[in-house]
PDB file of C-alpha atoms and ligand atoms in Angstrom:
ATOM      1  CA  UNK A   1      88.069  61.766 107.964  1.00 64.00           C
ATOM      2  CA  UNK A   2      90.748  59.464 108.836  1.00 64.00           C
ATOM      3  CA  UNK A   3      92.735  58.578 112.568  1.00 70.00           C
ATOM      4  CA  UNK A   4      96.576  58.321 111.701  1.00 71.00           C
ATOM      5  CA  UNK A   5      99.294  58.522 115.106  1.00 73.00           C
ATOM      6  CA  UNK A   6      97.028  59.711 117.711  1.00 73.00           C
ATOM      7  CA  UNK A   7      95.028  62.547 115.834  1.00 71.00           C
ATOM      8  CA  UNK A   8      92.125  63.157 113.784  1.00 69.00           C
ATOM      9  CA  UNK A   9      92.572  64.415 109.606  1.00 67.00           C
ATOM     10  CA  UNK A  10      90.244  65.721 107.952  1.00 64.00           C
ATOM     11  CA  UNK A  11      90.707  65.786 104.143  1.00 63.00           C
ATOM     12  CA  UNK A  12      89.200  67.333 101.196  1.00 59.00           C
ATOM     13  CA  UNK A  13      89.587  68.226  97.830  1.00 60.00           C
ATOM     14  CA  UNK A  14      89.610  71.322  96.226  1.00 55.00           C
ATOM     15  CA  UNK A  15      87.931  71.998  92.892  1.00 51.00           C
ATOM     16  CA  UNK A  16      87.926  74.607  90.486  1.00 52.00           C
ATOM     17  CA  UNK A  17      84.979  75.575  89.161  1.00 51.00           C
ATOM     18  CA  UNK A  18      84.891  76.281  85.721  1.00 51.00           C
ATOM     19  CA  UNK A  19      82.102  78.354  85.385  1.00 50.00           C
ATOM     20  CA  UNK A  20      83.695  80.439  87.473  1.00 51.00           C
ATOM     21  CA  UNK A  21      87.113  81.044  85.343  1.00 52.00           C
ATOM     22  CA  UNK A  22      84.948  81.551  82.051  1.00 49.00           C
ATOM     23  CA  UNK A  23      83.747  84.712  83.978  1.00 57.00           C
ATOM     24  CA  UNK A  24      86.708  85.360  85.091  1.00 56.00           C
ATOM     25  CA  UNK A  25      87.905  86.010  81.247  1.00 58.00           C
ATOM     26  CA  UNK A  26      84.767  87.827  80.551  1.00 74.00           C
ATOM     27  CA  UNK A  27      85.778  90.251  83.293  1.00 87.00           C
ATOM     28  CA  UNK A  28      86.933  93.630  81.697  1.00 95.00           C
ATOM     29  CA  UNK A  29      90.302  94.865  82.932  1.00 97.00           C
ATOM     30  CA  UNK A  30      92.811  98.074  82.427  1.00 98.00           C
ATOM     31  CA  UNK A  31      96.074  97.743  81.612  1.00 98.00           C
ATOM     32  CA  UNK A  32      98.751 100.119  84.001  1.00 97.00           C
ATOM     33  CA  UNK A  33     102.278 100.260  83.210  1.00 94.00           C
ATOM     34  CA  UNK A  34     104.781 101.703  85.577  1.00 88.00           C
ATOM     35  CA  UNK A  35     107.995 103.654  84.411  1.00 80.00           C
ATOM     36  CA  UNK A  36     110.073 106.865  84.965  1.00 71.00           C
ATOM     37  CA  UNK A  37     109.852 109.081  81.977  1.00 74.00           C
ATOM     38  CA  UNK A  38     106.058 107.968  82.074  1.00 82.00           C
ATOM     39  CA  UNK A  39     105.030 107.563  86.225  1.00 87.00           C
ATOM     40  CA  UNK A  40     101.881 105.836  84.883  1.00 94.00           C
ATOM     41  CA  UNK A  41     100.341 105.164  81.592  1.00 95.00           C
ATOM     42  CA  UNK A  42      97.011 103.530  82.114  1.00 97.00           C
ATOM     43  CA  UNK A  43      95.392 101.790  78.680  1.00 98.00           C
ATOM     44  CA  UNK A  44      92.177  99.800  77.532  1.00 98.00           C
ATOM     45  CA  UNK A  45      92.946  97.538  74.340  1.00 97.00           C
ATOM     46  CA  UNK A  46      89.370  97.196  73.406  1.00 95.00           C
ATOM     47  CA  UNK A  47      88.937 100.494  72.863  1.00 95.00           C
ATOM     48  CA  UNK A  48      92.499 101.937  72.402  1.00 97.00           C
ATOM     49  CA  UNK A  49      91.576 104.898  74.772  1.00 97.00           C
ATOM     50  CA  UNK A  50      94.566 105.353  77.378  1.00 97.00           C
ATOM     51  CA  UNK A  51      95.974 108.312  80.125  1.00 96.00           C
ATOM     52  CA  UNK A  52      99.198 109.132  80.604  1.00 92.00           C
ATOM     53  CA  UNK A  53     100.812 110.715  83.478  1.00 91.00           C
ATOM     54  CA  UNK A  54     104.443 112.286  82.289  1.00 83.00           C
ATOM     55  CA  UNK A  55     107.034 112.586  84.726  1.00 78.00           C
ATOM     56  CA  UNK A  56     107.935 115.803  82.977  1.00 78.00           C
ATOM     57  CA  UNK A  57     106.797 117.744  85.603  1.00 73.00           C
ATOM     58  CA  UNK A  58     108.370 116.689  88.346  1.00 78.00           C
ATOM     59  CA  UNK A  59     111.600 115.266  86.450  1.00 80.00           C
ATOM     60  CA  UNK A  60     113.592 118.507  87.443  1.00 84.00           C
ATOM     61  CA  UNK A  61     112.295 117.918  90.958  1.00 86.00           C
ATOM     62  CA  UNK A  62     113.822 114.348  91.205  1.00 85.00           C
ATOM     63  CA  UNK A  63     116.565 115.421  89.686  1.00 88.00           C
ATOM     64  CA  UNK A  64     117.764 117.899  92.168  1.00 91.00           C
ATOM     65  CA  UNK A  65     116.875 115.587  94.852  1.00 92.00           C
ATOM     66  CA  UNK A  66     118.918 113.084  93.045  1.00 92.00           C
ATOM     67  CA  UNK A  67     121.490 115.592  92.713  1.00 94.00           C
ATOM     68  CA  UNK A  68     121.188 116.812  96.873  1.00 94.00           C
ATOM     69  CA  UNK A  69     121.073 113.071  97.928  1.00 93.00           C
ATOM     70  CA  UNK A  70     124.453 112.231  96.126  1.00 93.00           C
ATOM     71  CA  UNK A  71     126.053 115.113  98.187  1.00 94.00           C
ATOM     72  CA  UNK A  72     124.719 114.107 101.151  1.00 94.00           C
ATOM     73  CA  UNK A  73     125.570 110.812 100.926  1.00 92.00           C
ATOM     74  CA  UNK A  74     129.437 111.707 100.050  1.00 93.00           C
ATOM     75  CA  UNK A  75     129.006 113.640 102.980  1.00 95.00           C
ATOM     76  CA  UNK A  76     127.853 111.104 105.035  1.00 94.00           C
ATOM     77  CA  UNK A  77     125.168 113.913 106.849  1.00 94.00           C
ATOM     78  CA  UNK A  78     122.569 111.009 107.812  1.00 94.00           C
ATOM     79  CA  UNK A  79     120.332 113.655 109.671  1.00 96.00           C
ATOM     80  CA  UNK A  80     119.986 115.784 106.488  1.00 96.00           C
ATOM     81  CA  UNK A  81     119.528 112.663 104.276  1.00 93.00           C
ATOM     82  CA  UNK A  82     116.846 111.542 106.303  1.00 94.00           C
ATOM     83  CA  UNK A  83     115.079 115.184 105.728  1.00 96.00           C
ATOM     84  CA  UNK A  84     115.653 115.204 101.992  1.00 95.00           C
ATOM     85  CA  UNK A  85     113.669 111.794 102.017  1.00 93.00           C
ATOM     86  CA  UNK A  86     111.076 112.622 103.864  1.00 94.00           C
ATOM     87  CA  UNK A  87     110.469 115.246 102.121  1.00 94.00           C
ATOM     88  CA  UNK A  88     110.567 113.455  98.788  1.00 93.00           C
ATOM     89  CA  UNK A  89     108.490 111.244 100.177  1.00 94.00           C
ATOM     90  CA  UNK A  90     105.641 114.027 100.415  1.00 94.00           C
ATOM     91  CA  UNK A  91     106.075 115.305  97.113  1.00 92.00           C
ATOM     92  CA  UNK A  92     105.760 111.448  95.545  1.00 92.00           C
ATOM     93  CA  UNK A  93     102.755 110.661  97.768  1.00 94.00           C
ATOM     94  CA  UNK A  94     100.744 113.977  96.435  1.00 94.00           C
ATOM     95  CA  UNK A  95     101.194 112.611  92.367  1.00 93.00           C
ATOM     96  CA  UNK A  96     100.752 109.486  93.062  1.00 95.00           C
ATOM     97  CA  UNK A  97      97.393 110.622  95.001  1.00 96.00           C
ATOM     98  CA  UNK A  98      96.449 112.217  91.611  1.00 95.00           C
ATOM     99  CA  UNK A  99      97.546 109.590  89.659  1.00 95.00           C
ATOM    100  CA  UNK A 100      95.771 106.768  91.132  1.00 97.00           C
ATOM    101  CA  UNK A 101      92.737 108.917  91.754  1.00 97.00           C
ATOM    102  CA  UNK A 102      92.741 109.472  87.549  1.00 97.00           C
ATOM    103  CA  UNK A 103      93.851 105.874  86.984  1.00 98.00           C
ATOM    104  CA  UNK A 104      90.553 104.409  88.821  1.00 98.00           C
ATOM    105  CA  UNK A 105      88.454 107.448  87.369  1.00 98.00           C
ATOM    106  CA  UNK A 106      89.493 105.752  83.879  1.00 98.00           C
ATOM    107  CA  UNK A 107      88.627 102.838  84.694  1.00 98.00           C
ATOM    108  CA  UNK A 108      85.354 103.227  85.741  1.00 97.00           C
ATOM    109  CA  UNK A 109      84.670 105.396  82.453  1.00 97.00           C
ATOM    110  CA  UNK A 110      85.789 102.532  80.116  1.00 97.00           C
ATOM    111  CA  UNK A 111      83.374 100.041  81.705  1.00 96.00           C
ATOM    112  CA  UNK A 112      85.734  97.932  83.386  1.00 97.00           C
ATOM    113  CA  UNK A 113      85.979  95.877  86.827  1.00 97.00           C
ATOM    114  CA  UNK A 114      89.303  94.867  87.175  1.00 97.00           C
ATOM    115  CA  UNK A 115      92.622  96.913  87.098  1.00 98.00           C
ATOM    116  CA  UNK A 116      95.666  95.142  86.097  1.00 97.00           C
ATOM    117  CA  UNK A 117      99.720  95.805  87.073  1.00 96.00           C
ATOM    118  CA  UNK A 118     102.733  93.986  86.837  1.00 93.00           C
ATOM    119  CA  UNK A 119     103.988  91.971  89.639  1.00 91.00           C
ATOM    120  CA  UNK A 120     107.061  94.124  90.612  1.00 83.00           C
ATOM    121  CA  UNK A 121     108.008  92.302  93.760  1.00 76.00           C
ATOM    122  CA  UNK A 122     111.437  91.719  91.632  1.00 64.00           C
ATOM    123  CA  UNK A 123     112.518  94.864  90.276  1.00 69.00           C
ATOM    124  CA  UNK A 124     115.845  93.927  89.450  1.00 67.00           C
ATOM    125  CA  UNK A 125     115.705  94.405  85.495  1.00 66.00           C
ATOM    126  CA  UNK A 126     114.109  98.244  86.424  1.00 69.00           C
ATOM    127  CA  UNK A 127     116.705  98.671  88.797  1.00 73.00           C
ATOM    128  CA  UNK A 128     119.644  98.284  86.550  1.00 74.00           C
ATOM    129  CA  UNK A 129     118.581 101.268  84.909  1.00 76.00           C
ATOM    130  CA  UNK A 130     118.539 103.473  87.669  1.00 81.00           C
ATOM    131  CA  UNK A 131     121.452 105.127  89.415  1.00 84.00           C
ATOM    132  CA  UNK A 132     122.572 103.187  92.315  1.00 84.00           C
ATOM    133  CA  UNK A 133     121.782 106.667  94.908  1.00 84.00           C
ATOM    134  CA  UNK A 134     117.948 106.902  93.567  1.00 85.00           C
ATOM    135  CA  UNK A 135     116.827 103.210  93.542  1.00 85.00           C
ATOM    136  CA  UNK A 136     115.624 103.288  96.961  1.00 85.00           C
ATOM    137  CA  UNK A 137     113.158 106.356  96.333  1.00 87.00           C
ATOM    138  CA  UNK A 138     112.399 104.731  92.747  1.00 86.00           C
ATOM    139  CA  UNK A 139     111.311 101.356  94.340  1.00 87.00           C
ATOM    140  CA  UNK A 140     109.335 103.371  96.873  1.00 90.00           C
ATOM    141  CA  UNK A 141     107.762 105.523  94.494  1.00 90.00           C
ATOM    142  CA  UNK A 142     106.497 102.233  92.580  1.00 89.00           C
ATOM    143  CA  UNK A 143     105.001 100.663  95.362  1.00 91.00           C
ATOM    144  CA  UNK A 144     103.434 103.749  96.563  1.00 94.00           C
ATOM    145  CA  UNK A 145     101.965 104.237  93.809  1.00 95.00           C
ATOM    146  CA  UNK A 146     100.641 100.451  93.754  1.00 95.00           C
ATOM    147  CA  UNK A 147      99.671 101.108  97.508  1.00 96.00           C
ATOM    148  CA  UNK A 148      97.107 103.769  96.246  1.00 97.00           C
ATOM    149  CA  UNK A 149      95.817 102.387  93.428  1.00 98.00           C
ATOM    150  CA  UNK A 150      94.780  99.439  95.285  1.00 97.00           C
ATOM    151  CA  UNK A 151      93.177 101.480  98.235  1.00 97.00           C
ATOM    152  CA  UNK A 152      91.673 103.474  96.151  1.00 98.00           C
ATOM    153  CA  UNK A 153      90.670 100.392  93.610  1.00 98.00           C
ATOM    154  CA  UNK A 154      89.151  98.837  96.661  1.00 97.00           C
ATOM    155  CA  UNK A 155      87.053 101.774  97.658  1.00 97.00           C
ATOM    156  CA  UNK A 156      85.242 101.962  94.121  1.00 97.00           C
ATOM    157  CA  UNK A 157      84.927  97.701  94.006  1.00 96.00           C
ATOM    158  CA  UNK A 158      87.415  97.310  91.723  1.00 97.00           C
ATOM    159  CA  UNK A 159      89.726  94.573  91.410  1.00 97.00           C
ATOM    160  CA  UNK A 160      93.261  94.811  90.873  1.00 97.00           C
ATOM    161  CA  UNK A 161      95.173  91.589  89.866  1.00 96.00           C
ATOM    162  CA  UNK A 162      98.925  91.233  89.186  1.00 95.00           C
ATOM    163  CA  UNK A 163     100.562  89.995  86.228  1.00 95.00           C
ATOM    164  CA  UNK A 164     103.547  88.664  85.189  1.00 92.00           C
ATOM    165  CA  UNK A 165     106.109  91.095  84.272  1.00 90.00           C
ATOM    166  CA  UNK A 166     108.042  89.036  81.716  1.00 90.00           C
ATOM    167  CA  UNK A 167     109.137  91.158  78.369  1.00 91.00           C
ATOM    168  CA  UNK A 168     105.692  93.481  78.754  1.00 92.00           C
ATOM    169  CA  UNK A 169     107.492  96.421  76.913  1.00 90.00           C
ATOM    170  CA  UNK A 170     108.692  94.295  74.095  1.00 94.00           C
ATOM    171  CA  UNK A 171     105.363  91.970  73.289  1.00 97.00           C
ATOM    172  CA  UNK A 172     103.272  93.337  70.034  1.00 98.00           C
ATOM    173  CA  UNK A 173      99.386  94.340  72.190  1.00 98.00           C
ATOM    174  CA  UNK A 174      98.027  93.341  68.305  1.00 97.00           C
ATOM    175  CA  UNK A 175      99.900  89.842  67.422  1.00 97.00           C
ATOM    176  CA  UNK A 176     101.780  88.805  70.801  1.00 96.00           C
ATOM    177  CA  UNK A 177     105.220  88.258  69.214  1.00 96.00           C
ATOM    178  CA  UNK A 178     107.784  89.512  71.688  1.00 96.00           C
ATOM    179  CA  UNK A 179     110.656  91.106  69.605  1.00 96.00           C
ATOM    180  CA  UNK A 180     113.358  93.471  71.565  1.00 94.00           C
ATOM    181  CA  UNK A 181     114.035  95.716  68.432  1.00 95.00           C
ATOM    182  CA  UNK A 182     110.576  96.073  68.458  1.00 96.00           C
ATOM    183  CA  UNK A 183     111.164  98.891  71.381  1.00 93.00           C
ATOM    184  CA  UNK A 184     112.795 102.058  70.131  1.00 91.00           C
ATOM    185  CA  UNK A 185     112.602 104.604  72.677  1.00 87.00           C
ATOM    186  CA  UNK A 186     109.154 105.500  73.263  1.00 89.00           C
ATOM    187  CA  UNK A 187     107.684 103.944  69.858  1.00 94.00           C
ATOM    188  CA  UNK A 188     106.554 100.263  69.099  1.00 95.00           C
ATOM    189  CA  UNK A 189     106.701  99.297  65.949  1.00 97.00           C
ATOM    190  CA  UNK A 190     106.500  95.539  65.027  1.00 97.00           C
ATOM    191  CA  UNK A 191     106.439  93.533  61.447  1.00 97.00           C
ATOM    192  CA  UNK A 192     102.874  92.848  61.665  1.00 98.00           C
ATOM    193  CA  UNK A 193     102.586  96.566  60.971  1.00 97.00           C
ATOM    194  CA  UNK A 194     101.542  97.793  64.075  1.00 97.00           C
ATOM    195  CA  UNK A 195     103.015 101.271  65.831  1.00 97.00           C
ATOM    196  CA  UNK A 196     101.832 102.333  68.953  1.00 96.00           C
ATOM    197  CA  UNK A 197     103.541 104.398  71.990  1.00 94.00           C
ATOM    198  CA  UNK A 198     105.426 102.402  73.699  1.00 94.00           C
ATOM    199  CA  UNK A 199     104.220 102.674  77.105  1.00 93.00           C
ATOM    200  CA  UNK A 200     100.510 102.735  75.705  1.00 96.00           C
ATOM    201  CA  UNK A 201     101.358  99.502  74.040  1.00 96.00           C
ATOM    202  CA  UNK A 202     102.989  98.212  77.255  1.00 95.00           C
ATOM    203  CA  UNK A 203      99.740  99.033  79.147  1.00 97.00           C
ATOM    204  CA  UNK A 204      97.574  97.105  76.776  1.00 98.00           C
ATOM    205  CA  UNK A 205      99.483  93.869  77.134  1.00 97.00           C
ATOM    206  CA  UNK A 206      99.501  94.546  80.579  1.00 97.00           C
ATOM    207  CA  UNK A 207      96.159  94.669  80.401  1.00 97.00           C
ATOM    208  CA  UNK A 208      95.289  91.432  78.254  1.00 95.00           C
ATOM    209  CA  UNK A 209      97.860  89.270  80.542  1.00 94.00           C
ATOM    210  CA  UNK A 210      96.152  86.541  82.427  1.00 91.00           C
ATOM    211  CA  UNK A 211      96.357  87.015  86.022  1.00 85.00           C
ATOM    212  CA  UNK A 212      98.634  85.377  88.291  1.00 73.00           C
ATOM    213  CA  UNK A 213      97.548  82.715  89.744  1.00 65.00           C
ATOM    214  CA  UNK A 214      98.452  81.895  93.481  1.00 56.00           C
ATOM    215  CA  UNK A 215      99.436  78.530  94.216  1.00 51.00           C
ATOM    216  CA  UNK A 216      96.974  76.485  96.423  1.00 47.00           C
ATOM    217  CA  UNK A 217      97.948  74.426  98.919  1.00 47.00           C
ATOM    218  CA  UNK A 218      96.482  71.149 100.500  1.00 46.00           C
ATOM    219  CA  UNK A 219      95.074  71.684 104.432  1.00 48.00           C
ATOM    220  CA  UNK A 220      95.234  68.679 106.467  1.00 47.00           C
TER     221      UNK A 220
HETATM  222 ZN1   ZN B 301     102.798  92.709  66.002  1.00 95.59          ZN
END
């Protein structure tokens, strides 16, 4: 404790303890990995066991929403836009209900305690590949989805930590190396002889990535 211009400081030091981030490593985790032709694949590299959810069926459904919103907006009809949204909105909310409901279900079946996802709070690089009248409904639908699984992660006492989302569809899950060929539509196939799924591959470095960790700051 120190006196410095009138008011008392306290000061103290924070340590890590060390124990605590070995268990942290021994901690099981899930790997989930976001997209559009895929809503969710969720994968465990131990045991090479994943889910997939397809956006198959409900692809023709975005797309004529897609396709409605477009007119609307050439239209400018605001009212009717705001309709088609919310009712959008509905028909995301109910799959991603079922998916996150399946995604913690896996996770509890394959032994594990923590689910991982990538840190999406900048979706720029996803964003360039959507069309400039959905990627307000696409960036919804992702965090949505990451709104559920996390409720719904909390309820059953799991933990869900974010990763970094640097190159996670073009890293090898076996040997690491990051290689952009690597990626050809949805198969992985890298030199070290390894071919996977893309998005299952995607989900397993997901899943192996160190969590983020949030930057501490001093108290005074
Ligand atoms: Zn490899």
């Amino acid at each position: 404790m120190f006196f410095k211009k009138g008011k008392w400081y306290v000061s103290f030091a924070i340590t890590f303890d060390l124990q605590n981030d070995v268990s942290e490593e021994r901690k099981k985790a899930i790997g989930v990995d976001r997209g559009l032709k895929y809503i969710a694949v969720a994968g465990d590299k131990e045991t090479g066991n994943y889910i997939h959810f397809s956006g198959k069926q409900i692809g023709h459904i975005r797309r004529k929403f897609s396709r409605l919103r477009r007119q609307l907006q050439k239209a400018r009809n605001v009212k009717a836009l705001k309709r088609l949204e919310n009712k959008e909105h509905r028909i995301i909310q109910y799959w991603n209900h079922v998916i996150s409901k399946e995604i913690i279900r896996f996770a509890q079946e394959q032994g594990a305690s923590v689910i991982k996802i990538e840190d999406l709070k900048h979706i720029r690089s996803m964003k360039k590949h959507w069309k400039r009248s959905d990627r307000n409904v696409n960036s919804w639908a992702f965090f949505d989805l990451e709104a559920k699984i996390t409720y719904k992660a909390q309820l059953a006492e799991l933990e869900v930590q974010k990763v970094n989302p640097f190159k996670t569809s073009q890293e090898c899950s076996n040997c690491g190396k990051a290689v952009k060929k690597n990626r050809r539509g949805s198969l992985y196939k890298c030199s070290c002889g390894y071919k996977k799924n893309a998005d299952v591959n995607a989900s397993f470095v997901i899943g192996t990535r160190p969590c983020k960790k949030e930057k501490t700051t001093t108290a005074a």
